[in-house]
């Protein structure tokens, strides 16, 4: 007998959340199907088309191409693979802000690309001047982050797209986490706002689909086809995916979540979590703490090390940014009551430890 699965009651650090119950049911029903073999499993293959079509709607891409990946990591690897294939140059490089997720390091290793990691500005956003300075004619891709992992910041995407255009590089947006929040903000971030070539947007993060469900979207069929590998023993002729056999659970769970929640339920989740994030940021500031205020629903706060460690030992699932702040990701399962409970624990620890 396996132990109880873990609850989300004290999880503040995760970029994943409790999936929607209907998405879990759909994932369970399709768990033994394989969208990697569409002629044997046509039903799940049709569902994948539906998933990509709704993701296209969310991201302003009218004839979307792409597929449901294992997660943001696979989508980012595949985007860089597209970029490398699109521009066969010697010693290709990719320019990313230092706020980019570590999946780009994996991608660069796997694809043997030089990864140019560029300092961000004082608001933790990509700095177009610095990005431009590090770009040259061997740059195959510039990456902009729409909701970075540590601070939830949105890069100046239009400016980065212009730089990519000047160097004829692929412009990739990593909206793995932010992609389900940004449609309800004023940001220019999607395929219809700016000339984006490829995008990562993960249903298994803010989209409330069960893991594994990442998303890779590609502006043109031609770009996606640059990934195609022939599949001799299958009835379908080629695969553009990185993995071969994939569980249909991610695909079915994605469609169920999207059909249930897009757009109105996602809007109310995002609005509520944005309110919770602002409320928490001001509650933390009121306690004299240094807070990085939210742009999307994510707050970072400087805490003494021992307070952080005590909170962790009392069961809070928390993590630190690379600069050491505690980060709270306001995923759909994070309620105001949960934050009140967290603040009560924090108040118990703060006076004792800060006076040390
Ligand atoms: C912005 C961003 N990109 C990519 C990833 C990687 O996604 P995954 O863990 O699903 O592979 C994450 C994970 O948190 C992320 O925040």
mmCIF file of C-alpha atoms and ligand atoms in Angstrom:
data_model
loop_
_atom_site.group_PDB
_atom_site.id
_atom_site.type_symbol
_atom_site.label_atom_id
_atom_site.label_comp_id
_atom_site.label_asym_id
_atom_site.label_seq_id
_atom_site.Cartn_x
_atom_site.Cartn_y
_atom_site.Cartn_z
ATOM 1 C CA UNK A 1 0.000 0.000 0.000
ATOM 2 C CA UNK A 2 1.420 3.396 -0.961
ATOM 3 C CA UNK A 3 1.452 6.233 1.596
ATOM 4 C CA UNK A 4 -1.114 9.044 1.259
ATOM 5 C CA UNK A 5 -0.370 11.400 -1.625
ATOM 6 C CA UNK A 6 0.846 14.818 -0.513
ATOM 7 C CA UNK A 7 -1.661 17.583 0.178
ATOM 8 C CA UNK A 8 -1.355 21.132 -1.152
ATOM 9 C CA UNK A 9 -2.375 22.654 2.208
ATOM 10 C CA UNK A 10 1.005 24.232 2.949
ATOM 11 C CA UNK A 11 2.513 24.401 -0.539
ATOM 12 C CA UNK A 12 3.607 27.955 -1.357
ATOM 13 C CA UNK A 13 6.568 27.281 -3.644
ATOM 14 C CA UNK A 14 5.168 25.092 -6.398
ATOM 15 C CA UNK A 15 4.322 26.254 -9.897
ATOM 16 C CA UNK A 16 1.910 23.345 -10.159
ATOM 17 C CA UNK A 17 -1.403 23.000 -8.367
ATOM 18 C CA UNK A 18 -4.349 20.739 -7.641
ATOM 19 C CA UNK A 19 -5.703 19.765 -11.039
ATOM 20 C CA UNK A 20 -9.385 20.242 -11.848
ATOM 21 C CA UNK A 21 -11.335 17.055 -10.893
ATOM 22 C CA UNK A 22 -12.746 16.658 -14.419
ATOM 23 C CA UNK A 23 -9.232 16.957 -15.802
ATOM 24 C CA UNK A 24 -8.091 14.187 -13.454
ATOM 25 C CA UNK A 25 -10.986 12.018 -14.580
ATOM 26 C CA UNK A 26 -10.161 12.626 -18.255
ATOM 27 C CA UNK A 27 -6.458 11.936 -17.657
ATOM 28 C CA UNK A 28 -7.291 8.668 -15.916
ATOM 29 C CA UNK A 29 -9.553 7.594 -18.772
ATOM 30 C CA UNK A 30 -6.851 8.227 -21.387
ATOM 31 C CA UNK A 31 -3.820 7.122 -19.382
ATOM 32 C CA UNK A 32 -3.107 4.076 -21.549
ATOM 33 C CA UNK A 33 -3.363 5.895 -24.870
ATOM 34 C CA UNK A 34 -0.335 7.099 -26.814
ATOM 35 C CA UNK A 35 -0.581 10.289 -28.872
ATOM 36 C CA UNK A 36 2.905 9.447 -30.186
ATOM 37 C CA UNK A 37 1.225 6.815 -32.361
ATOM 38 C CA UNK A 38 -1.748 8.690 -33.812
ATOM 39 C CA UNK A 39 -2.883 6.066 -36.297
ATOM 40 C CA UNK A 40 -3.253 3.483 -33.515
ATOM 41 C CA UNK A 41 -4.743 6.007 -31.043
ATOM 42 C CA UNK A 42 -6.757 8.436 -33.201
ATOM 43 C CA UNK A 43 -9.101 9.562 -30.416
ATOM 44 C CA UNK A 44 -6.333 11.028 -28.283
ATOM 45 C CA UNK A 45 -4.682 12.448 -31.373
ATOM 46 C CA UNK A 46 -7.880 14.381 -32.154
ATOM 47 C CA UNK A 47 -7.928 15.583 -28.554
ATOM 48 C CA UNK A 48 -4.401 16.883 -28.969
ATOM 49 C CA UNK A 49 -5.526 18.921 -31.998
ATOM 50 C CA UNK A 50 -8.283 20.334 -29.803
ATOM 51 C CA UNK A 51 -5.786 21.186 -27.042
ATOM 52 C CA UNK A 52 -3.528 23.027 -29.481
ATOM 53 C CA UNK A 53 -6.473 24.847 -31.000
ATOM 54 C CA UNK A 54 -7.587 26.202 -27.582
ATOM 55 C CA UNK A 55 -4.006 27.056 -26.633
ATOM 56 C CA UNK A 56 -3.874 28.950 -29.944
ATOM 57 C CA UNK A 57 -6.973 30.889 -28.903
ATOM 58 C CA UNK A 58 -5.385 31.734 -25.544
ATOM 59 C CA UNK A 59 -2.174 32.934 -27.178
ATOM 60 C CA UNK A 60 -3.632 34.765 -30.202
ATOM 61 C CA UNK A 61 -2.386 32.255 -32.794
ATOM 62 C CA UNK A 62 -5.056 31.595 -35.397
ATOM 63 C CA UNK A 63 -3.526 28.533 -37.123
ATOM 64 C CA UNK A 64 -1.618 27.032 -34.243
ATOM 65 C CA UNK A 65 0.974 24.284 -34.545
ATOM 66 C CA UNK A 66 2.493 22.437 -31.637
ATOM 67 C CA UNK A 67 1.907 19.641 -29.204
ATOM 68 C CA UNK A 68 1.450 18.748 -25.539
ATOM 69 C CA UNK A 69 4.906 18.175 -24.087
ATOM 70 C CA UNK A 70 5.983 16.587 -20.823
ATOM 71 C CA UNK A 71 6.425 20.109 -19.426
ATOM 72 C CA UNK A 72 8.094 23.458 -19.911
ATOM 73 C CA UNK A 73 11.531 21.883 -20.078
ATOM 74 C CA UNK A 74 10.695 19.781 -23.119
ATOM 75 C CA UNK A 75 8.953 22.732 -24.797
ATOM 76 C CA UNK A 76 11.989 24.971 -24.254
ATOM 77 C CA UNK A 77 14.378 22.297 -25.553
ATOM 78 C CA UNK A 78 12.239 21.876 -28.643
ATOM 79 C CA UNK A 79 12.008 25.630 -29.245
ATOM 80 C CA UNK A 80 15.808 25.894 -29.223
ATOM 81 C CA UNK A 81 16.013 22.864 -31.487
ATOM 82 C CA UNK A 82 13.712 24.648 -33.951
ATOM 83 C CA UNK A 83 15.935 27.735 -33.745
ATOM 84 C CA UNK A 84 19.082 25.729 -34.346
ATOM 85 C CA UNK A 85 17.526 23.917 -37.316
ATOM 86 C CA UNK A 86 16.174 27.154 -38.779
ATOM 87 C CA UNK A 87 19.613 28.811 -38.793
ATOM 88 C CA UNK A 88 22.424 26.434 -39.571
ATOM 89 C CA UNK A 89 25.404 28.581 -38.541
ATOM 90 C CA UNK A 90 28.774 27.693 -37.066
ATOM 91 C CA UNK A 91 28.961 27.920 -33.258
ATOM 92 C CA UNK A 92 25.320 28.912 -32.774
ATOM 93 C CA UNK A 93 24.369 30.794 -29.624
ATOM 94 C CA UNK A 94 21.181 31.588 -27.738
ATOM 95 C CA UNK A 95 20.697 34.803 -25.769
ATOM 96 C CA UNK A 96 18.618 34.590 -22.581
ATOM 97 C CA UNK A 97 18.108 36.911 -19.618
ATOM 98 C CA UNK A 98 19.663 35.581 -16.405
ATOM 99 C CA UNK A 99 16.109 35.159 -15.091
ATOM 100 C CA UNK A 100 15.541 32.329 -17.592
ATOM 101 C CA UNK A 101 14.541 28.964 -16.161
ATOM 102 C CA UNK A 102 17.334 26.382 -15.806
ATOM 103 C CA UNK A 103 15.676 24.306 -18.532
ATOM 104 C CA UNK A 104 17.536 26.524 -21.022
ATOM 105 C CA UNK A 105 20.821 25.258 -19.596
ATOM 106 C CA UNK A 106 19.632 21.710 -20.199
ATOM 107 C CA UNK A 107 18.543 22.655 -23.716
ATOM 108 C CA UNK A 108 21.910 24.243 -24.470
ATOM 109 C CA UNK A 109 23.743 21.130 -23.202
ATOM 110 C CA UNK A 110 21.608 18.743 -25.189
ATOM 111 C CA UNK A 111 21.778 20.782 -28.392
ATOM 112 C CA UNK A 112 25.393 21.876 -27.997
ATOM 113 C CA UNK A 113 24.474 25.574 -28.161
ATOM 114 C CA UNK A 114 26.361 28.387 -26.485
ATOM 115 C CA UNK A 115 24.050 29.900 -23.867
ATOM 116 C CA UNK A 116 24.634 33.635 -23.367
ATOM 117 C CA UNK A 117 23.111 34.567 -20.031
ATOM 118 C CA UNK A 118 22.580 38.301 -19.798
ATOM 119 C CA UNK A 119 22.135 40.415 -16.625
ATOM 120 C CA UNK A 120 18.606 41.680 -15.932
ATOM 121 C CA UNK A 121 17.625 45.228 -14.918
ATOM 122 C CA UNK A 122 16.908 46.283 -11.342
ATOM 123 C CA UNK A 123 13.297 45.085 -11.749
ATOM 124 C CA UNK A 124 14.433 41.544 -12.654
ATOM 125 C CA UNK A 125 13.407 41.989 -16.295
ATOM 126 C CA UNK A 126 15.517 41.397 -19.410
ATOM 127 C CA UNK A 127 17.416 44.533 -20.349
ATOM 128 C CA UNK A 128 17.096 45.069 -24.137
ATOM 129 C CA UNK A 129 20.395 47.001 -24.308
ATOM 130 C CA UNK A 130 22.269 44.141 -22.687
ATOM 131 C CA UNK A 131 20.455 41.549 -24.805
ATOM 132 C CA UNK A 132 21.380 43.492 -27.932
ATOM 133 C CA UNK A 133 25.009 43.764 -26.815
ATOM 134 C CA UNK A 134 25.249 39.973 -26.489
ATOM 135 C CA UNK A 135 23.505 39.207 -29.807
ATOM 136 C CA UNK A 136 25.395 38.640 -33.064
ATOM 137 C CA UNK A 137 24.970 36.903 -36.399
ATOM 138 C CA UNK A 138 25.537 33.499 -34.820
ATOM 139 C CA UNK A 139 22.564 34.035 -32.522
ATOM 140 C CA UNK A 140 19.839 31.581 -33.504
ATOM 141 C CA UNK A 141 17.374 32.490 -30.758
ATOM 142 C CA UNK A 142 16.520 35.249 -28.324
ATOM 143 C CA UNK A 143 14.369 34.253 -25.383
ATOM 144 C CA UNK A 144 11.932 36.501 -23.535
ATOM 145 C CA UNK A 145 10.232 35.393 -20.335
ATOM 146 C CA UNK A 146 6.562 36.161 -19.782
ATOM 147 C CA UNK A 147 6.352 35.521 -16.056
ATOM 148 C CA UNK A 148 9.772 34.561 -14.761
ATOM 149 C CA UNK A 149 10.152 31.751 -12.280
ATOM 150 C CA UNK A 150 11.630 33.687 -9.382
ATOM 151 C CA UNK A 151 9.798 37.048 -9.494
ATOM 152 C CA UNK A 152 6.935 36.607 -11.982
ATOM 153 C CA UNK A 153 8.235 39.492 -14.092
ATOM 154 C CA UNK A 154 7.349 39.995 -17.763
ATOM 155 C CA UNK A 155 10.251 40.983 -20.018
ATOM 156 C CA UNK A 156 9.950 43.881 -22.509
ATOM 157 C CA UNK A 157 8.917 41.394 -25.161
ATOM 158 C CA UNK A 158 8.295 43.749 -28.108
ATOM 159 C CA UNK A 159 11.779 45.192 -27.776
ATOM 160 C CA UNK A 160 13.327 41.739 -27.596
ATOM 161 C CA UNK A 161 11.320 40.693 -30.675
ATOM 162 C CA UNK A 162 12.761 43.685 -32.566
ATOM 163 C CA UNK A 163 16.300 42.619 -31.717
ATOM 164 C CA UNK A 164 15.573 39.056 -32.832
ATOM 165 C CA UNK A 165 14.135 40.407 -36.077
ATOM 166 C CA UNK A 166 17.238 42.537 -36.742
ATOM 167 C CA UNK A 167 19.440 39.462 -36.429
ATOM 168 C CA UNK A 168 16.958 37.101 -38.129
ATOM 169 C CA UNK A 169 16.954 34.954 -35.018
ATOM 170 C CA UNK A 170 13.990 32.994 -33.713
ATOM 171 C CA UNK A 171 12.099 34.814 -30.959
ATOM 172 C CA UNK A 172 10.911 32.409 -28.285
ATOM 173 C CA UNK A 173 8.681 33.380 -25.365
ATOM 174 C CA UNK A 174 8.713 31.258 -22.254
ATOM 175 C CA UNK A 175 5.206 31.729 -20.845
ATOM 176 C CA UNK A 176 5.289 28.323 -19.150
ATOM 177 C CA UNK A 177 3.923 29.759 -15.922
ATOM 178 C CA UNK A 178 2.566 33.178 -16.963
ATOM 179 C CA UNK A 179 0.645 32.106 -20.049
ATOM 180 C CA UNK A 180 -2.624 31.427 -18.235
ATOM 181 C CA UNK A 181 -2.498 34.725 -16.313
ATOM 182 C CA UNK A 182 -1.383 37.131 -19.036
ATOM 183 C CA UNK A 183 -4.591 37.041 -21.124
ATOM 184 C CA UNK A 184 -6.247 38.897 -18.229
ATOM 185 C CA UNK A 185 -3.636 41.663 -18.017
ATOM 186 C CA UNK A 186 -2.694 44.659 -20.161
ATOM 187 C CA UNK A 187 0.603 43.125 -21.299
ATOM 188 C CA UNK A 188 1.553 42.685 -24.945
ATOM 189 C CA UNK A 189 2.769 39.128 -24.842
ATOM 190 C CA UNK A 190 1.138 36.863 -27.408
ATOM 191 C CA UNK A 191 1.421 35.884 -31.090
ATOM 192 C CA UNK A 192 -1.034 38.553 -32.198
ATOM 193 C CA UNK A 193 0.622 41.311 -30.134
ATOM 194 C CA UNK A 194 4.195 40.719 -31.295
ATOM 195 C CA UNK A 195 6.135 38.642 -33.843
ATOM 196 C CA UNK A 196 6.785 35.560 -31.723
ATOM 197 C CA UNK A 197 7.994 32.386 -33.437
ATOM 198 C CA UNK A 198 7.639 29.842 -30.656
ATOM 199 C CA UNK A 199 6.106 29.789 -27.194
ATOM 200 C CA UNK A 200 6.069 27.581 -24.124
ATOM 201 C CA UNK A 201 2.782 27.612 -22.190
ATOM 202 C CA UNK A 202 2.123 24.881 -19.653
ATOM 203 C CA UNK A 203 -1.370 23.627 -18.846
ATOM 204 C CA UNK A 204 0.054 21.760 -15.817
ATOM 205 C CA UNK A 205 0.978 25.035 -14.134
ATOM 206 C CA UNK A 206 -1.706 27.795 -13.926
ATOM 207 C CA UNK A 207 -3.919 25.807 -16.320
ATOM 208 C CA UNK A 208 -4.972 23.251 -13.662
ATOM 209 C CA UNK A 209 -4.285 20.253 -15.921
ATOM 210 C CA UNK A 210 -2.674 17.194 -14.334
ATOM 211 C CA UNK A 211 1.056 16.623 -14.813
ATOM 212 C CA UNK A 212 2.492 15.902 -17.408
ATOM 213 C CA UNK A 213 1.106 18.666 -19.601
ATOM 214 C CA UNK A 214 3.385 21.315 -21.021
ATOM 215 C CA UNK A 215 2.732 23.136 -24.256
ATOM 216 C CA UNK A 216 4.839 24.047 -27.267
ATOM 217 C CA UNK A 217 3.273 26.422 -29.780
ATOM 218 C CA UNK A 218 4.861 27.294 -33.094
ATOM 219 C CA UNK A 219 3.839 30.059 -35.467
ATOM 220 C CA UNK A 220 4.277 28.073 -38.703
ATOM 221 C CA UNK A 221 3.945 24.468 -39.743
ATOM 222 C CA UNK A 222 7.260 24.764 -41.541
ATOM 223 C CA UNK A 223 9.099 25.617 -38.320
ATOM 224 C CA UNK A 224 7.489 22.732 -36.447
ATOM 225 C CA UNK A 225 8.281 20.407 -39.352
ATOM 226 C CA UNK A 226 11.950 21.228 -39.013
ATOM 227 C CA UNK A 227 11.777 18.836 -36.018
ATOM 228 C CA UNK A 228 10.273 15.959 -38.008
ATOM 229 C CA UNK A 229 11.951 12.570 -37.783
ATOM 230 C CA UNK A 230 10.715 9.704 -39.960
ATOM 231 C CA UNK A 231 8.976 6.881 -38.114
ATOM 232 C CA UNK A 232 9.333 3.802 -40.336
ATOM 233 C CA UNK A 233 7.458 1.166 -38.325
ATOM 234 C CA UNK A 234 4.486 3.415 -37.473
ATOM 235 C CA UNK A 235 1.608 4.108 -39.831
ATOM 236 C CA UNK A 236 2.107 7.863 -39.366
ATOM 237 C CA UNK A 237 5.118 9.083 -41.345
ATOM 238 C CA UNK A 238 7.034 11.277 -38.870
ATOM 239 C CA UNK A 239 7.224 12.672 -35.343
ATOM 240 C CA UNK A 240 8.058 16.221 -34.315
ATOM 241 C CA UNK A 241 7.979 15.422 -30.599
ATOM 242 C CA UNK A 242 11.064 14.802 -28.469
ATOM 243 C CA UNK A 243 9.670 11.768 -26.684
ATOM 244 C CA UNK A 244 8.234 8.832 -28.628
ATOM 245 C CA UNK A 245 5.590 7.113 -26.544
ATOM 246 C CA UNK A 246 3.714 9.702 -24.451
ATOM 247 C CA UNK A 247 0.847 9.219 -22.077
ATOM 248 C CA UNK A 248 -2.493 10.471 -23.382
ATOM 249 C CA UNK A 249 -3.243 11.540 -19.789
ATOM 250 C CA UNK A 250 -1.600 14.942 -20.250
ATOM 251 C CA UNK A 251 -3.454 15.576 -23.493
ATOM 252 C CA UNK A 252 -6.892 14.531 -22.207
ATOM 253 C CA UNK A 253 -6.413 16.314 -18.885
ATOM 254 C CA UNK A 254 -5.446 19.470 -20.757
ATOM 255 C CA UNK A 255 -8.524 19.446 -22.983
ATOM 256 C CA UNK A 256 -10.825 18.825 -20.019
ATOM 257 C CA UNK A 257 -9.261 21.668 -18.004
ATOM 258 C CA UNK A 258 -9.259 24.107 -20.919
ATOM 259 C CA UNK A 259 -12.844 23.355 -21.883
ATOM 260 C CA UNK A 260 -13.971 23.775 -18.302
ATOM 261 C CA UNK A 261 -11.989 26.870 -17.348
ATOM 262 C CA UNK A 262 -11.138 28.981 -20.428
ATOM 263 C CA UNK A 263 -11.719 31.863 -20.295
ATOM 264 C CA UNK A 264 -14.064 32.915 -17.487
ATOM 265 C CA UNK A 265 -12.907 30.589 -14.682
ATOM 266 C CA UNK A 266 -9.244 31.278 -15.424
ATOM 267 C CA UNK A 267 -10.044 34.989 -15.312
ATOM 268 C CA UNK A 268 -11.590 34.723 -11.866
ATOM 269 C CA UNK A 269 -8.730 32.531 -10.568
ATOM 270 C CA UNK A 270 -6.138 35.004 -11.840
ATOM 271 C CA UNK A 271 -7.977 38.067 -10.511
ATOM 272 C CA UNK A 272 -8.388 36.452 -7.125
ATOM 273 C CA UNK A 273 -4.752 35.339 -6.935
ATOM 274 C CA UNK A 274 -3.567 38.777 -8.013
ATOM 275 C CA UNK A 275 -5.588 40.251 -5.138
ATOM 276 C CA UNK A 276 -4.170 37.676 -2.727
ATOM 277 C CA UNK A 277 -0.647 38.476 -3.901
ATOM 278 C CA UNK A 278 -1.131 42.240 -3.407
ATOM 279 C CA UNK A 279 -2.727 41.709 -0.022
ATOM 280 C CA UNK A 280 0.157 39.471 1.072
ATOM 281 C CA UNK A 281 2.795 41.876 -0.238
ATOM 282 C CA UNK A 282 1.316 44.693 1.804
ATOM 283 C CA UNK A 283 0.923 42.473 4.904
ATOM 284 C CA UNK A 284 4.613 41.575 4.638
ATOM 285 C CA UNK A 285 5.672 45.209 4.094
ATOM 286 C CA UNK A 286 3.626 46.189 7.174
ATOM 287 C CA UNK A 287 5.869 43.846 9.133
ATOM 288 C CA UNK A 288 8.904 45.861 8.037
ATOM 289 C CA UNK A 289 10.084 43.247 5.531
ATOM 290 C CA UNK A 290 11.643 43.958 2.136
ATOM 291 C CA UNK A 291 9.125 42.834 -0.476
ATOM 292 C CA UNK A 292 9.385 42.460 -4.252
ATOM 293 C CA UNK A 293 5.801 43.388 -5.177
ATOM 294 C CA UNK A 294 3.818 41.262 -7.601
ATOM 295 C CA UNK A 295 3.466 41.909 -11.323
ATOM 296 C CA UNK A 296 1.810 38.509 -11.828
ATOM 297 C CA UNK A 297 0.677 36.524 -8.764
ATOM 298 C CA UNK A 298 4.099 35.881 -7.212
ATOM 299 C CA UNK A 299 5.663 37.691 -4.258
ATOM 300 C CA UNK A 300 9.269 37.538 -3.051
ATOM 301 C CA UNK A 301 10.304 38.671 0.408
ATOM 302 C CA UNK A 302 13.572 38.923 2.250
ATOM 303 C CA UNK A 303 13.485 36.863 5.443
ATOM 304 C CA UNK A 304 16.200 36.061 7.944
ATOM 305 C CA UNK A 305 17.632 32.615 7.262
ATOM 306 C CA UNK A 306 16.577 31.170 10.588
ATOM 307 C CA UNK A 307 12.968 32.317 10.071
ATOM 308 C CA UNK A 308 12.939 30.666 6.660
ATOM 309 C CA UNK A 309 14.315 27.454 8.130
ATOM 310 C CA UNK A 310 11.816 27.450 11.028
ATOM 311 C CA UNK A 311 8.924 27.927 8.626
ATOM 312 C CA UNK A 312 10.201 25.055 6.572
ATOM 313 C CA UNK A 313 10.517 22.799 9.605
ATOM 314 C CA UNK A 314 6.964 23.634 10.600
ATOM 315 C CA UNK A 315 5.752 22.097 7.349
ATOM 316 C CA UNK A 316 5.548 25.047 4.965
ATOM 317 C CA UNK A 317 6.683 24.055 1.472
ATOM 318 C CA UNK A 318 8.687 27.125 0.560
ATOM 319 C CA UNK A 319 11.680 27.916 -1.603
ATOM 320 C CA UNK A 320 14.188 30.696 -2.126
ATOM 321 C CA UNK A 321 15.170 32.778 -5.145
ATOM 322 C CA UNK A 322 18.815 32.637 -6.189
ATOM 323 C CA UNK A 323 19.284 35.912 -4.262
ATOM 324 C CA UNK A 324 17.857 34.266 -1.164
ATOM 325 C CA UNK A 325 14.327 35.735 -0.880
ATOM 326 C CA UNK A 326 11.384 33.524 0.026
ATOM 327 C CA UNK A 327 9.047 33.244 -2.949
ATOM 328 C CA UNK A 328 5.315 32.680 -2.680
ATOM 329 C CA UNK A 329 3.637 31.509 -5.866
ATOM 330 C CA UNK A 330 -0.083 32.259 -5.748
ATOM 331 C CA UNK A 331 -1.270 29.133 -7.461
ATOM 332 C CA UNK A 332 -5.016 28.396 -7.451
ATOM 333 C CA UNK A 333 -4.788 26.274 -4.277
ATOM 334 C CA UNK A 334 -3.276 29.157 -2.233
ATOM 335 C CA UNK A 335 -6.182 30.675 -0.293
ATOM 336 C CA UNK A 336 -6.358 33.821 1.822
ATOM 337 C CA UNK A 337 -6.869 31.566 4.876
ATOM 338 C CA UNK A 338 -3.706 29.668 4.049
ATOM 339 C CA UNK A 339 -1.790 32.945 3.872
ATOM 340 C CA UNK A 340 -3.301 34.101 7.184
ATOM 341 C CA UNK A 341 -2.098 30.874 8.773
ATOM 342 C CA UNK A 342 1.341 31.416 7.252
ATOM 343 C CA UNK A 343 1.462 34.988 8.606
ATOM 344 C CA UNK A 344 0.500 33.753 12.062
ATOM 345 C CA UNK A 345 3.470 31.354 11.995
ATOM 346 C CA UNK A 346 5.689 34.108 10.645
ATOM 347 C CA UNK A 347 4.623 36.521 13.419
ATOM 348 C CA UNK A 348 5.448 33.888 16.000
ATOM 349 C CA UNK A 349 9.005 33.726 14.631
ATOM 350 C CA UNK A 350 9.803 37.267 13.536
ATOM 351 C CA UNK A 351 10.204 39.202 16.801
ATOM 352 C CA UNK A 352 12.311 36.451 18.402
ATOM 353 C CA UNK A 353 14.653 35.984 15.499
ATOM 354 C CA UNK A 354 14.982 39.499 14.058
ATOM 355 C CA UNK A 355 15.993 40.839 17.462
ATOM 356 C CA UNK A 356 18.937 38.371 17.512
HETATM 357 C C1 LIG B 1 9.237 30.041 -16.724
HETATM 358 C C2 LIG B 1 9.429 28.555 -16.659
HETATM 359 N N1 LIG B 1 9.852 27.892 -17.751
HETATM 360 C C3 LIG B 1 10.040 26.559 -17.747
HETATM 361 C C4 LIG B 1 9.815 25.822 -16.613
HETATM 362 C C5 LIG B 1 10.049 24.325 -16.621
HETATM 363 O O1 LIG B 1 8.848 23.645 -16.606
HETATM 364 P P1 LIG B 1 8.745 22.108 -16.199
HETATM 365 O O2 LIG B 1 9.174 22.026 -14.779
HETATM 366 O O3 LIG B 1 7.296 21.806 -16.434
HETATM 367 O O4 LIG B 1 9.621 21.336 -17.109
HETATM 368 C C6 LIG B 1 9.381 26.474 -15.442
HETATM 369 C C7 LIG B 1 9.145 25.705 -14.213
HETATM 370 O O5 LIG B 1 8.773 26.211 -13.201
HETATM 371 C C8 LIG B 1 9.196 27.872 -15.468
HETATM 372 O O6 LIG B 1 8.806 28.556 -14.383
#
